C-alpha cells in the first residue's frame, strides 16, 4: 500500500489499482482530496502492473460533494477539472465504487469514470440546487447524457438523491453489487472489463439522449410550469435548467462553458449565500454545548400519545413511519375511533398518490393502536401529551403519568407555549419532562421545537434530538418562555399586521408585501386558511374586533367561502369590499387617522420587531445561537430559505439600520418597539447577529 497523501491510499490488488479516499466525515472534495485523487490516478496510470483502476471511499460514504467550507476561499491543490480530465482520459478502465451517497461533485467525479458500480443502499444525486448552486464540474452536461433530459431536469431542480436501483435503471450505474462486498466485487468488475476488452466509455461523448430532446422546448417549459411555486424567489433552479438547455443545444465543451459562467453567477448570489448558511445552521442546531456527544441515550422502542386529535394523530404517524409502535390514549371512544380513522385515511391518500405501498399502509396503521385506559402507557419509553392548551388539564395528566409510566420514561408535552416547568412540577421526576413542540400538520411539518425545562436531564435532551432526526424532523433546542422561540417571534409580526390595518393598509396589502418577500402567504391569508374562528366563541362575541364582526357575518375563512378575503369556487382569493368596509368602520369608530402606508413600512414594521424579539430571546438564553432562530423560522413558519432567516436577514440589512428603525418606531409608537439591549450592544461593538 502506498500512502499518496494523508487522505488517499493506492494499493494493487493483482492487476487492479485501488485508490481509496478516507477524509471523514463525508469524503468531501477538499484540497487534500483533490490532490490525492490527482496524484493517485497519475501513479495508477503510470504503473505498468495496473490494468484497471477502482476508486472507492472508506467511512460512511462515497464523495458527498465539493467541500462547502472551502467556498469563497482561494483554491489550493489540484483542480477538480484536472482530476476529471485525468480520469476520463485514462488509458485504463476506471471504475467508481459507490456506497453511501455520491452527491454533487462526488457524482460528477463518478461520471468521469468509465463505469460505475454501487451497493443497493447507495444514493446518487446532484443536490447543488439546495445550496443555491448548480453542478459546476460538468454534471449539468453529463447527467442529461446518461439519464436523459427529463430525468436530469427533475433530479437537478429538486436535488433529490436517487436510490441505486433507480440509478441502475437510468444508466447512471452500470451494475449493483452486494452490500458489504463493494470492494471485492468492484475489483472483479474491473478485471472483467479488462478480460473482455470493454470500451473506455466517456459520458461526454454520448449524445443520443440530449439529441432526442433537441427541438423540444416544451420539456423545459413543463418543468418550469410544474414547479413555479417551488422555484419562486430562487435563482438556482432556472440556472440549472439553462445549463441542461445548453447540454441539449450545444457541443459538450460549449455546454461546459455555459455551466462555468452560470456557476459563477449563482455562487456569488445572495440567495446561495443564504442557502449555504442554512445548510450549516441546520447542522449546528444539533450541537448542544452542555450535552456532549457521548451522553447516554434512552432506547425508544414504544411511544404513547395522549390525544387522538389532529395533532396527536399527526405525531403518531411520525413514529409509525419509522417502525416504532405507538399507543394513542383518548378519553372518549368516539374521538379515538375518529382519530384512528383519520390516520388511516391519511395513509391511504398518500398511497393513492404513489407515496407509499398498500403494504406500508397496513404495516404503519398496524403499528398504531388505541386505548381508553392511561395504564396502557405503563410500558412506553416516551409519552407525548397532545391535548388542549389548558394548564389544569395538563397538570392532571402529568400527575397521572408520574404514577403510571415506568422509571426513566420521557414525559413530553406538545404545548405550544405553556410553562413546562409548571407542568413538570407536579411530577416527582422533572428531569424526565421535556417539551416536544410539533407543528401542524405534524406528519408533514419539518420543525420540532424541543423545549428544555429547568430540570430536564441531558439524556432526555440528547435522546429527543436523536429521535427527531430519526423521524425526519429538524430539531432546535429552545428554553421555556411564552410562545417559545417560533410563536414568540410570530407574535410580533401578527401584532404589527393588525395595527397596520388600523392605520390604513388593507389585509391584502400586508399579505402582498410578505408574499413578495418570499413567505408562502401573508398573515391574513393564513388566518383565512386556518379558520378565523379558532378561539372565537360565538356566545361571547360582541363585535369588538374586526375578527368578531367577520365571524359574526359567517365569514370564518376559506371553509365558509369568505374571511378577510372573498373566495370563488376554486378557492381563489379576492380583496373583499365587505372586509374593507368593516375595517373602515372600525377606523372611524376608534377615531384613528388612516394614511397611505408604504410597502416599505409594511415590511419594516413586520420584520424588524421580529429581529428585535430574536435578540431578546438570545439575551434571555432561550435559544442557543442566532442561527437556531433562523432554523426555526425556515422550517416552521415558511421564512424563505434564500433569505436565510430573520437573524441572517438582519445582518444583510445591517444591525445599525435595524436599531435606527426600531428607535424611530419607538419614538412614534411606543415601547413595543424598544430596542433589545443586545441590539444596542451588537451595534456599539460593531458585531453581527451571526456572531451571537
Ligand atoms: N462539505 C463540507 N462539509 C460537509 C459536506 C460538504 N459537502 N457535506 C456534509 N458535511 C459535513 C456536515 O457539515 C457535518 O459536519 P458536522 O458533523 O461538523 O456538523 C458532517 O459533514 C456530517 O453531515 P450530516 O450531519 O449532514 O450527515 P448525514 O449523514 O445526515 O448526511 C449527507 C450526509 C447526505 C452527505 C449530507 O451531509 C449532505 O447532504 N451534504 C451535502 C451534500 C451536497 O450538497 N453536496 C454538493 C456540494 S456542492 C458541490 O458539490 C459543487 C460541485 O458541483 C462543484
XYZ file of C-alpha atoms and ligand atoms in Angstrom:
746
model
C 0.000 0.000 0.000
C 1.257 3.476 -0.871
C 0.053 6.475 1.037
C -0.448 9.086 -1.669
C -1.240 11.734 0.915
C -2.929 11.823 4.345
C -6.357 11.096 2.842
C -5.524 8.866 -0.145
C -4.062 5.357 -0.470
C -3.115 3.406 -3.547
C -2.932 -0.397 -3.460
C -2.508 -3.015 -6.122
C -4.862 -5.970 -5.972
C -3.357 -8.269 -8.569
C -3.550 -6.172 -11.705
C -6.171 -3.709 -10.417
C -5.082 -0.463 -8.793
C -7.372 0.629 -5.961
C -7.461 4.293 -4.941
C -9.059 4.694 -1.517
C -10.128 8.034 -0.082
C -10.507 8.476 3.622
C -11.442 12.016 4.555
C -14.119 11.996 7.262
C -16.876 12.792 7.760
C -18.118 12.620 4.155
C -15.029 12.491 1.881
C -15.856 15.966 0.570
C -13.588 17.214 -2.216
C -11.240 19.345 -0.120
C -7.842 20.464 -1.477
C -6.256 17.352 0.048
C -8.794 15.026 -1.527
C -8.434 16.611 -4.970
C -4.654 16.450 -4.783
C -4.811 12.854 -3.541
C -7.076 11.895 -6.435
C -4.824 13.614 -8.934
C -1.638 12.026 -7.658
C -3.345 8.667 -7.095
C -4.690 8.450 -10.643
C -1.387 9.604 -12.086
C 0.501 6.930 -10.157
C -2.006 4.226 -11.116
C -1.917 5.201 -14.784
C 1.896 5.250 -14.727
C 2.146 1.849 -13.014
C 2.624 -0.785 -15.712
C 1.397 -3.513 -13.326
C -2.083 -1.919 -13.124
C -4.516 -2.803 -15.896
C -7.591 -1.107 -14.405
C -8.345 1.402 -11.631
C -11.041 1.329 -8.957
C -11.940 4.453 -6.967
C -13.532 3.690 -3.609
C -14.063 5.523 -0.296
C -13.615 4.481 3.303
C -16.060 5.509 6.017
C -19.758 6.133 5.732
C -19.953 7.358 2.166
C -18.548 7.896 -1.305
C -17.606 11.539 -2.011
C -20.599 13.640 -0.880
C -19.672 16.720 -2.900
C -17.347 19.666 -3.052
C -16.152 20.841 0.360
C -18.661 23.588 1.050
C -16.465 25.056 3.776
C -13.860 25.917 1.114
C -16.268 28.003 -0.987
C -15.296 31.611 -1.264
C -11.643 30.961 -0.379
C -8.683 30.623 -2.736
C -8.484 27.196 -4.433
C -5.434 25.233 -3.335
C -4.180 21.948 -4.766
C -5.194 20.244 -7.998
C -8.413 21.468 -9.582
C -11.357 19.142 -9.846
C -11.284 19.681 -13.582
C -7.696 18.341 -13.758
C -8.720 15.265 -11.769
C -11.685 14.617 -14.032
C -9.673 15.045 -17.211
C -7.096 12.592 -15.953
C -9.777 10.021 -15.078
C -11.711 10.364 -18.297
C -8.570 10.195 -20.451
C -7.093 7.279 -18.546
C -5.929 4.594 -20.971
C -7.003 2.010 -18.386
C -10.638 1.460 -17.388
C -11.685 3.445 -14.333
C -14.495 2.126 -12.106
C -16.158 4.202 -9.370
C -17.315 2.011 -6.480
C -20.178 3.746 -4.697
C -21.664 3.338 -1.236
C -23.460 5.866 0.996
C -24.093 8.955 -1.091
C -22.418 10.100 -4.318
C -23.538 13.692 -4.373
C -22.699 16.868 -6.252
C -19.009 16.974 -7.093
C -18.844 13.350 -5.900
C -21.241 12.194 -8.577
C -19.507 14.465 -11.067
C -16.246 12.628 -10.319
C -18.000 9.270 -10.687
C -19.395 10.418 -14.041
C -15.815 10.758 -15.287
C -15.125 7.107 -14.508
C -15.735 4.795 -17.446
C -18.043 2.618 -15.324
C -19.896 2.845 -12.005
C -20.927 0.100 -9.604
C -22.904 0.638 -6.403
C -24.369 -1.210 -3.465
C -28.201 -1.186 -3.299
C -28.286 1.180 -0.307
C -26.285 3.859 -2.167
C -27.918 7.092 -3.303
C -26.848 9.373 -6.113
C -27.759 12.962 -6.831
C -26.835 16.485 -7.788
C -28.290 18.445 -4.837
C -26.443 21.706 -5.555
C -29.744 23.482 -6.199
C -30.472 23.227 -2.475
C -27.347 25.268 -1.813
C -28.435 27.819 -4.403
C -25.909 26.393 -6.867
C -25.661 24.182 -9.910
C -23.302 21.283 -10.521
C -20.131 23.100 -11.545
C -17.914 20.202 -12.509
C -19.569 19.033 -15.696
C -22.587 17.443 -14.018
C -25.049 19.603 -15.929
C -23.628 18.302 -19.194
C -23.015 14.695 -18.198
C -26.162 13.804 -16.233
C -28.553 14.505 -19.145
C -26.260 12.482 -21.415
C -26.640 9.487 -19.110
C -30.109 9.827 -17.629
C -31.928 11.803 -20.313
C -33.097 15.394 -20.188
C -36.361 14.992 -18.267
C -34.767 12.920 -15.546
C -31.845 15.340 -15.289
C -34.245 18.284 -15.001
C -36.183 16.554 -12.274
C -33.114 15.480 -10.317
C -31.190 18.719 -10.626
C -34.051 21.076 -9.853
C -35.199 19.028 -6.854
C -31.788 17.932 -5.605
C -33.273 14.500 -4.949
C -30.965 11.587 -4.118
C -31.919 8.673 -6.382
C -31.631 5.177 -4.891
C -29.093 2.864 -6.559
C -31.761 0.710 -8.166
C -33.274 3.703 -9.921
C -29.777 4.881 -10.856
C -29.209 1.488 -12.470
C -32.434 1.803 -14.452
C -31.467 5.225 -15.757
C -27.966 4.110 -16.701
C -26.218 6.171 -14.057
C -24.887 2.959 -12.501
C -23.723 0.011 -14.603
C -24.076 -2.753 -12.044
C -25.337 -3.278 -8.500
C -23.046 -5.298 -6.243
C -23.702 -6.963 -2.921
C -23.946 -4.935 0.241
C -20.718 -5.267 2.232
C -18.789 -6.631 -0.761
C -18.288 -3.422 -2.694
C -14.520 -3.508 -2.881
C -14.034 -7.105 -3.969
C -16.891 -7.023 -6.463
C -15.786 -3.680 -7.928
C -12.309 -5.153 -8.434
C -13.826 -8.254 -10.057
C -15.938 -5.981 -12.279
C -12.822 -4.039 -13.331
C -10.931 -7.262 -14.024
C -13.774 -8.478 -16.218
C -13.712 -5.217 -18.200
C -10.047 -5.846 -18.964
C -10.599 -9.528 -19.793
C -13.461 -8.697 -22.146
C -11.640 -5.732 -23.601
C -14.607 -3.434 -22.923
C -14.503 0.112 -24.287
C -13.499 3.095 -22.184
C -16.897 4.796 -22.053
C -16.758 8.586 -21.837
C -20.118 10.003 -20.847
C -19.271 13.270 -22.595
C -19.287 11.540 -25.987
C -22.721 10.025 -25.623
C -25.109 12.438 -27.331
C -28.107 10.228 -28.091
C -30.256 11.299 -25.158
C -29.549 15.022 -25.433
C -30.133 14.984 -29.173
C -33.520 13.380 -28.607
C -34.592 16.465 -26.674
C -33.391 18.956 -29.274
C -36.247 20.998 -30.742
C -38.498 20.237 -27.754
C -38.514 23.413 -25.665
C -41.768 22.215 -24.061
C -39.734 19.798 -21.907
C -38.184 22.806 -20.187
C -41.400 24.822 -20.079
C -43.229 21.931 -18.455
C -40.613 21.747 -15.721
C -40.832 25.491 -15.090
C -44.624 25.438 -15.002
C -44.947 22.390 -12.786
C -42.577 23.874 -10.211
C -43.396 27.575 -10.444
C -44.433 27.798 -6.785
C -41.446 25.880 -5.540
C -38.936 27.846 -7.600
C -40.350 31.283 -6.739
C -37.615 33.605 -5.488
C -34.757 31.148 -6.025
C -32.101 31.789 -8.683
C -30.584 28.326 -8.916
C -33.441 26.284 -10.453
C -33.517 28.435 -13.575
C -29.722 28.377 -13.839
C -29.794 24.561 -13.671
C -32.477 24.464 -16.364
C -30.436 26.765 -18.621
C -27.382 24.515 -18.270
C -29.381 21.464 -19.308
C -30.646 23.521 -22.226
C -27.020 24.101 -23.168
C -26.343 20.361 -22.949
C -29.153 19.810 -25.428
C -28.308 22.550 -27.887
C -24.537 22.960 -27.757
C -21.481 20.755 -28.167
C -20.080 19.400 -24.874
C -17.260 21.936 -24.451
C -19.539 24.902 -25.153
C -22.080 23.498 -22.714
C -19.341 23.340 -20.108
C -18.538 26.995 -20.736
C -22.194 27.929 -20.110
C -22.118 25.866 -16.918
C -18.967 27.625 -15.735
C -20.409 31.082 -16.387
C -23.725 30.376 -14.652
C -21.962 28.645 -11.757
C -20.021 31.864 -11.139
C -23.253 33.843 -11.159
C -25.151 31.657 -8.710
C -22.133 31.202 -6.461
C -21.871 34.966 -5.928
C -25.627 35.429 -5.392
C -27.128 36.435 -2.059
C -29.594 33.542 -2.442
C -26.836 30.931 -2.479
C -25.010 32.579 0.422
C -28.203 32.291 2.485
C -28.848 28.717 1.399
C -25.319 27.590 2.235
C -25.593 29.320 5.587
C -28.846 27.459 6.170
C -27.211 24.098 5.465
C -24.666 24.634 8.223
C -27.169 26.344 10.545
C -29.337 23.236 10.486
C -26.385 21.027 11.406
C -25.150 23.463 14.029
C -28.541 23.314 15.742
C -27.767 19.708 16.683
C -24.838 20.779 18.796
C -25.765 21.462 22.406
C -22.786 22.852 24.348
C -23.610 21.167 27.664
C -24.926 17.925 26.179
C -21.843 16.109 24.904
C -21.981 13.620 22.015
C -21.402 10.684 24.344
C -24.412 11.446 26.574
C -26.200 8.116 27.221
C -29.380 7.731 25.182
C -32.672 6.266 26.336
C -33.789 3.481 23.970
C -37.182 4.389 22.466
C -38.951 1.202 21.445
C -42.539 2.230 22.095
C -44.278 5.603 22.205
C -47.504 6.705 23.868
C -49.574 9.693 22.782
C -52.361 11.335 24.733
C -54.991 12.840 22.486
C -56.272 11.470 19.177
C -56.953 14.873 17.636
C -55.254 16.251 14.537
C -52.060 16.905 16.460
C -51.899 13.575 18.324
C -52.661 11.611 15.164
C -50.061 13.500 13.117
C -47.427 12.931 15.791
C -48.244 9.214 15.939
C -47.684 8.871 12.189
C -44.106 10.124 12.522
C -43.197 7.197 14.728
C -45.135 4.533 12.830
C -43.384 5.739 9.656
C -40.054 4.611 11.076
C -41.358 1.382 12.564
C -41.861 2.469 16.197
C -45.121 1.184 17.721
C -47.461 3.812 19.165
C -50.399 3.633 21.543
C -52.824 6.560 21.480
C -54.882 7.219 24.594
C -58.187 9.119 24.448
C -60.947 9.658 26.954
C -63.843 9.314 24.541
C -64.298 6.300 22.361
C -65.811 8.301 19.504
C -62.798 10.639 19.439
C -60.429 7.686 19.438
C -62.232 5.928 16.595
C -62.352 9.162 14.623
C -58.648 9.840 15.241
C -57.555 6.364 14.151
C -59.795 6.689 11.095
C -58.169 9.987 10.109
C -54.711 8.405 10.372
C -55.762 5.526 8.141
C -57.312 7.901 5.619
C -54.116 9.991 5.567
C -52.008 6.940 4.816
C -54.430 5.766 2.148
C -54.319 9.169 0.491
C -50.516 9.036 0.410
C -50.714 5.522 -1.071
C -53.203 6.611 -3.729
C -50.677 9.235 -4.850
C -47.939 6.621 -5.021
C -46.071 7.849 -1.928
C -46.227 4.501 -0.110
C -47.415 0.977 -0.952
C -50.629 -0.667 0.249
C -48.451 -2.965 2.306
C -46.859 0.033 4.024
C -50.328 1.392 4.827
C -51.132 -1.916 6.542
C -47.833 -2.033 8.342
C -47.990 1.551 9.610
C -51.615 1.536 10.683
C -50.876 -1.821 12.334
C -48.244 -0.127 14.484
C -50.758 2.386 15.874
C -53.202 1.131 18.477
C -55.749 2.982 20.590
C -56.726 2.738 24.232
C -59.060 4.494 26.650
C -57.008 3.485 29.618
C -53.975 5.512 30.653
C -52.480 2.357 32.145
C -51.710 1.366 28.552
C -48.814 3.825 28.926
C -47.098 1.781 31.628
C -44.546 0.241 29.252
C -43.844 3.113 26.834
C -40.404 4.734 26.675
C -41.756 8.115 25.636
C -45.171 9.657 26.084
C -46.255 12.827 24.321
C -49.255 14.676 25.666
C -51.194 16.465 22.910
C -54.427 17.734 24.477
C -55.991 21.226 24.884
C -53.796 24.103 25.915
C -55.076 24.232 29.488
C -52.680 24.149 32.385
C -55.112 22.391 34.755
C -55.730 19.554 32.294
C -52.022 19.162 31.583
C -51.144 19.104 35.277
C -53.752 16.447 35.883
C -52.361 14.319 33.042
C -48.758 14.651 34.217
C -49.739 13.708 37.775
C -51.238 10.517 36.379
C -48.296 9.864 34.063
C -45.939 10.181 37.015
C -47.811 7.366 38.715
C -48.231 5.142 35.654
C -45.110 5.447 33.472
C -42.053 3.321 34.115
C -38.979 4.940 35.656
C -36.793 6.622 33.046
C -39.603 7.099 30.518
C -39.573 10.524 28.853
C -42.671 12.575 29.668
C -43.186 15.139 26.923
C -45.764 17.819 26.313
C -46.666 19.206 22.923
C -47.725 22.532 24.401
C -47.093 25.468 22.101
C -46.478 27.930 24.870
C -47.460 26.890 28.393
C -44.886 26.864 31.166
C -43.284 23.418 31.102
C -41.582 23.960 34.472
C -45.017 24.311 35.991
C -46.167 21.131 34.263
C -43.019 19.292 35.426
C -43.555 20.481 38.989
C -46.456 18.074 39.521
C -44.189 15.073 38.912
C -41.528 13.571 41.124
C -39.266 13.299 38.092
C -38.926 16.734 36.489
C -35.657 15.546 34.918
C -37.763 13.341 32.601
C -40.063 16.157 31.459
C -39.475 17.986 28.175
C -41.422 19.900 25.541
C -41.742 18.383 22.078
C -43.485 21.098 20.130
C -44.633 19.706 16.788
C -46.118 21.982 14.124
C -49.348 21.284 12.334
C -49.765 19.124 10.304
C -47.354 17.188 12.495
C -46.732 14.419 9.986
C -45.662 16.966 7.378
C -44.005 19.970 9.019
C -40.254 19.643 9.425
C -39.738 21.686 12.566
C -39.627 20.273 16.077
C -39.006 22.766 18.880
C -37.513 20.771 21.716
C -38.138 22.701 24.898
C -35.760 22.274 27.758
C -37.220 22.929 31.198
C -35.220 23.814 34.322
C -34.592 20.216 35.353
C -34.642 18.324 32.031
C -31.724 15.872 32.016
C -29.007 15.756 29.370
C -30.055 12.194 28.453
C -33.629 13.275 27.816
C -32.409 16.151 25.622
C -29.903 14.003 23.700
C -32.499 11.276 23.138
C -35.078 13.792 21.923
C -32.610 15.365 19.486
C -31.630 11.977 18.096
C -35.212 10.801 17.855
C -36.113 13.966 15.942
C -33.526 13.104 13.325
C -34.777 9.531 13.176
C -38.308 10.711 12.349
C -37.031 13.207 9.772
C -37.549 16.409 11.749
C -35.293 19.412 12.030
C -34.894 19.909 15.765
C -33.990 23.081 17.600
C -33.457 23.194 21.357
C -35.136 26.196 22.988
C -35.938 27.366 26.503
C -39.203 27.866 28.357
C -40.804 31.256 27.687
C -44.259 32.265 26.437
C -44.554 31.043 22.832
C -41.029 29.580 22.944
C -38.949 30.834 20.019
C -41.184 30.472 16.973
C -44.548 31.698 18.238
C -42.968 34.376 20.390
C -41.420 35.951 17.301
C -44.596 35.360 15.291
C -46.492 37.361 17.905
C -44.541 40.460 16.907
C -45.438 40.109 13.262
C -49.100 39.392 13.962
C -49.422 42.418 16.232
C -47.955 44.731 13.626
C -50.099 43.229 10.859
C -53.249 44.007 12.858
C -52.037 47.503 13.717
C -51.110 48.292 10.127
C -54.652 47.511 9.084
C -55.974 50.065 11.569
C -53.557 52.639 10.163
C -54.733 52.419 6.566
C -53.153 49.335 4.973
C -55.603 46.663 3.806
C -55.053 42.971 4.697
C -54.193 42.240 1.058
C -51.557 44.977 1.088
C -49.861 43.413 4.099
C -50.161 39.924 2.601
C -48.809 41.019 -0.770
C -45.711 42.591 0.763
C -44.932 39.490 2.818
C -45.690 37.170 -0.098
C -43.373 39.175 -2.321
C -40.741 38.972 0.389
C -40.946 35.209 -0.051
C -43.388 33.834 2.526
C -45.831 31.299 1.080
C -48.684 33.528 2.276
C -49.297 36.569 4.420
C -50.862 36.603 7.898
C -54.418 37.340 6.775
C -54.463 34.687 4.064
C -53.050 32.372 6.713
C -55.899 33.200 9.122
C -58.421 32.519 6.383
C -56.801 29.150 5.736
C -56.647 28.148 9.384
C -60.144 29.485 10.157
C -60.886 32.865 11.737
C -62.977 31.140 14.381
C -60.072 29.375 16.095
C -60.522 30.526 19.683
C -63.611 32.580 18.774
C -66.671 31.933 20.933
C -69.951 32.875 19.266
C -71.821 33.480 22.520
C -69.176 35.862 23.804
C -68.642 37.705 20.527
C -69.707 41.350 20.712
C -68.283 42.908 17.591
C -65.299 44.333 19.403
C -62.734 43.351 16.837
C -62.573 43.037 13.069
C -62.401 39.302 13.530
C -65.539 39.273 15.697
C -67.502 41.132 13.036
C -66.258 38.869 10.245
C -67.059 35.712 12.200
C -70.479 37.064 13.187
C -71.150 37.588 9.460
C -70.208 33.925 8.988
C -67.007 34.902 7.248
C -64.929 32.358 9.089
C -62.276 31.763 6.435
C -61.823 29.619 3.351
C -64.081 26.909 4.711
C -67.071 29.276 4.631
C -66.085 30.800 1.281
C -65.174 34.130 2.888
C -62.986 35.580 5.595
C -60.719 38.574 5.236
C -60.933 37.744 1.527
C -63.765 36.646 -0.730
C -63.195 33.253 -2.360
C -64.517 31.886 -5.620
C -65.472 28.235 -6.120
C -61.796 27.363 -6.777
C -60.754 28.987 -3.518
C -59.045 31.829 -5.344
C -58.874 34.860 -3.042
C -60.100 38.340 -3.982
C -59.891 41.512 -1.874
C -63.244 41.918 -0.178
C -65.279 45.171 -0.238
C -67.135 43.820 2.806
C -63.928 43.467 4.836
C -62.758 46.846 3.628
C -65.953 48.432 4.927
C -65.666 46.621 8.263
C -62.133 47.941 8.646
C -63.067 51.472 7.629
C -65.975 51.467 10.093
C -63.567 50.422 12.836
C -61.147 53.150 11.891
C -63.950 55.739 12.126
C -65.210 54.265 15.403
C -61.805 54.387 17.051
C -61.070 57.847 15.720
C -57.867 56.645 14.050
C -56.366 58.715 11.289
C -55.860 56.459 8.284
C -52.960 57.234 5.966
C -51.216 55.726 2.988
C -48.891 53.063 4.362
C -45.971 52.309 2.061
C -44.876 48.769 1.186
C -41.501 49.578 2.696
C -43.108 50.447 6.021
C -45.224 47.289 5.980
C -42.106 45.180 5.541
C -40.081 47.005 8.157
C -42.888 47.008 10.695
C -43.475 43.293 10.166
C -39.876 42.127 10.147
C -37.729 44.401 12.319
C -39.648 43.718 15.547
C -39.136 40.008 14.821
C -35.381 40.515 14.660
C -35.534 42.568 17.840
C -37.510 39.824 19.597
C -34.935 37.274 18.407
C -32.281 39.322 20.190
C -34.324 39.393 23.384
C -34.624 35.617 23.136
C -30.843 35.352 22.839
C -30.368 37.776 25.720
C -32.566 35.575 27.885
C -30.723 32.484 26.607
C -33.917 30.888 25.337
C -32.105 29.982 22.105
C -28.508 28.804 21.989
C -27.426 30.838 18.977
C -28.817 33.260 16.414
C -28.748 30.654 13.650
C -31.073 28.389 15.682
C -33.743 31.082 15.425
C -33.313 31.100 11.666
C -33.666 27.308 11.548
C -36.948 27.602 13.479
C -38.336 30.220 11.127
C -37.334 28.443 7.932
C -38.701 25.076 8.935
C -41.793 26.064 10.903
C -43.013 29.374 9.516
C -42.153 29.439 5.810
C -39.358 32.004 6.015
C -37.778 31.780 2.530
C -34.532 29.825 2.724
C -32.924 32.157 0.187
C -33.261 34.918 2.773
C -31.639 32.862 5.496
C -33.954 33.630 8.437
C -34.702 36.766 10.460
C -31.278 36.966 12.080
C -29.358 36.372 8.838
C -31.606 38.870 7.079
C -30.955 41.377 9.882
C -27.251 41.076 9.192
C -27.811 41.709 5.489
C -29.726 44.924 6.288
C -27.152 45.755 8.902
C -27.676 45.807 12.701
C -27.229 49.589 12.752
C -30.158 50.104 10.365
C -32.344 47.741 12.410
C -31.504 49.716 15.552
C -32.127 53.043 13.891
C -35.567 51.930 12.655
C -36.556 50.412 15.998
C -35.675 53.704 17.678
C -37.678 55.632 15.105
C -40.698 53.341 15.628
C -40.295 53.570 19.400
C -40.328 57.368 19.262
C -43.500 57.324 17.123
C -45.400 54.379 18.573
C -44.064 53.492 21.989
C -42.167 50.854 23.861
C -43.402 47.853 21.925
C -40.501 48.813 19.695
C -37.923 49.324 22.440
C -34.640 48.016 21.062
C -33.287 44.930 22.821
C -30.227 45.661 24.944
C -28.378 43.100 22.845
C -29.235 45.033 19.688
C -27.679 48.160 21.172
C -24.660 46.119 22.234
C -24.132 44.449 18.842
C -24.230 47.836 17.145
C -21.972 49.516 19.714
C -19.400 46.736 19.367
C -19.642 46.615 15.563
C -20.625 42.935 15.641
C -23.067 40.899 13.560
C -26.070 38.898 14.722
C -24.425 35.842 13.181
C -21.668 36.079 15.746
C -24.126 35.563 18.612
N -18.758 19.914 2.533
C -18.333 20.113 3.787
N -18.857 19.517 4.874
C -19.886 18.694 4.663
C -20.411 18.445 3.382
C -19.793 19.092 2.274
N -20.212 18.891 1.011
N -21.434 17.577 3.481
C -21.553 17.296 4.791
N -20.632 17.963 5.502
C -20.411 17.898 6.951
C -21.594 18.447 7.725
O -21.486 19.839 7.885
C -21.472 17.700 9.038
O -20.453 18.328 9.777
P -20.561 18.363 11.374
O -20.563 16.942 11.813
O -19.376 19.156 11.781
O -21.867 19.062 11.659
C -20.936 16.338 8.607
O -20.373 16.523 7.317
C -21.992 15.266 8.534
O -23.079 15.756 7.770
P -24.587 15.452 8.178
O -24.806 15.753 9.613
O -25.429 16.156 7.176
O -24.631 13.868 7.995
P -25.745 12.954 7.358
O -25.219 11.592 7.414
O -27.064 13.261 7.950
O -25.851 13.395 5.822
C -25.044 13.936 3.632
C -24.774 13.195 4.959
C -26.264 13.331 2.920
C -23.822 13.793 2.777
C -25.350 15.422 3.934
O -24.323 15.941 4.755
C -25.438 16.297 2.731
O -26.475 16.371 2.105
N -24.332 17.014 2.399
C -24.307 17.972 1.345
C -24.218 17.314 0.011
C -24.135 18.349 -1.071
O -24.889 19.290 -1.113
N -23.191 18.170 -1.994
C -22.982 19.102 -3.036
C -21.970 20.104 -2.588
S -21.755 21.443 -3.722
C -20.851 20.755 -4.958
O -20.547 19.618 -4.946
C -20.465 21.711 -6.032
C -19.888 20.966 -7.212
O -20.863 20.854 -8.177
C -18.694 21.672 -7.803
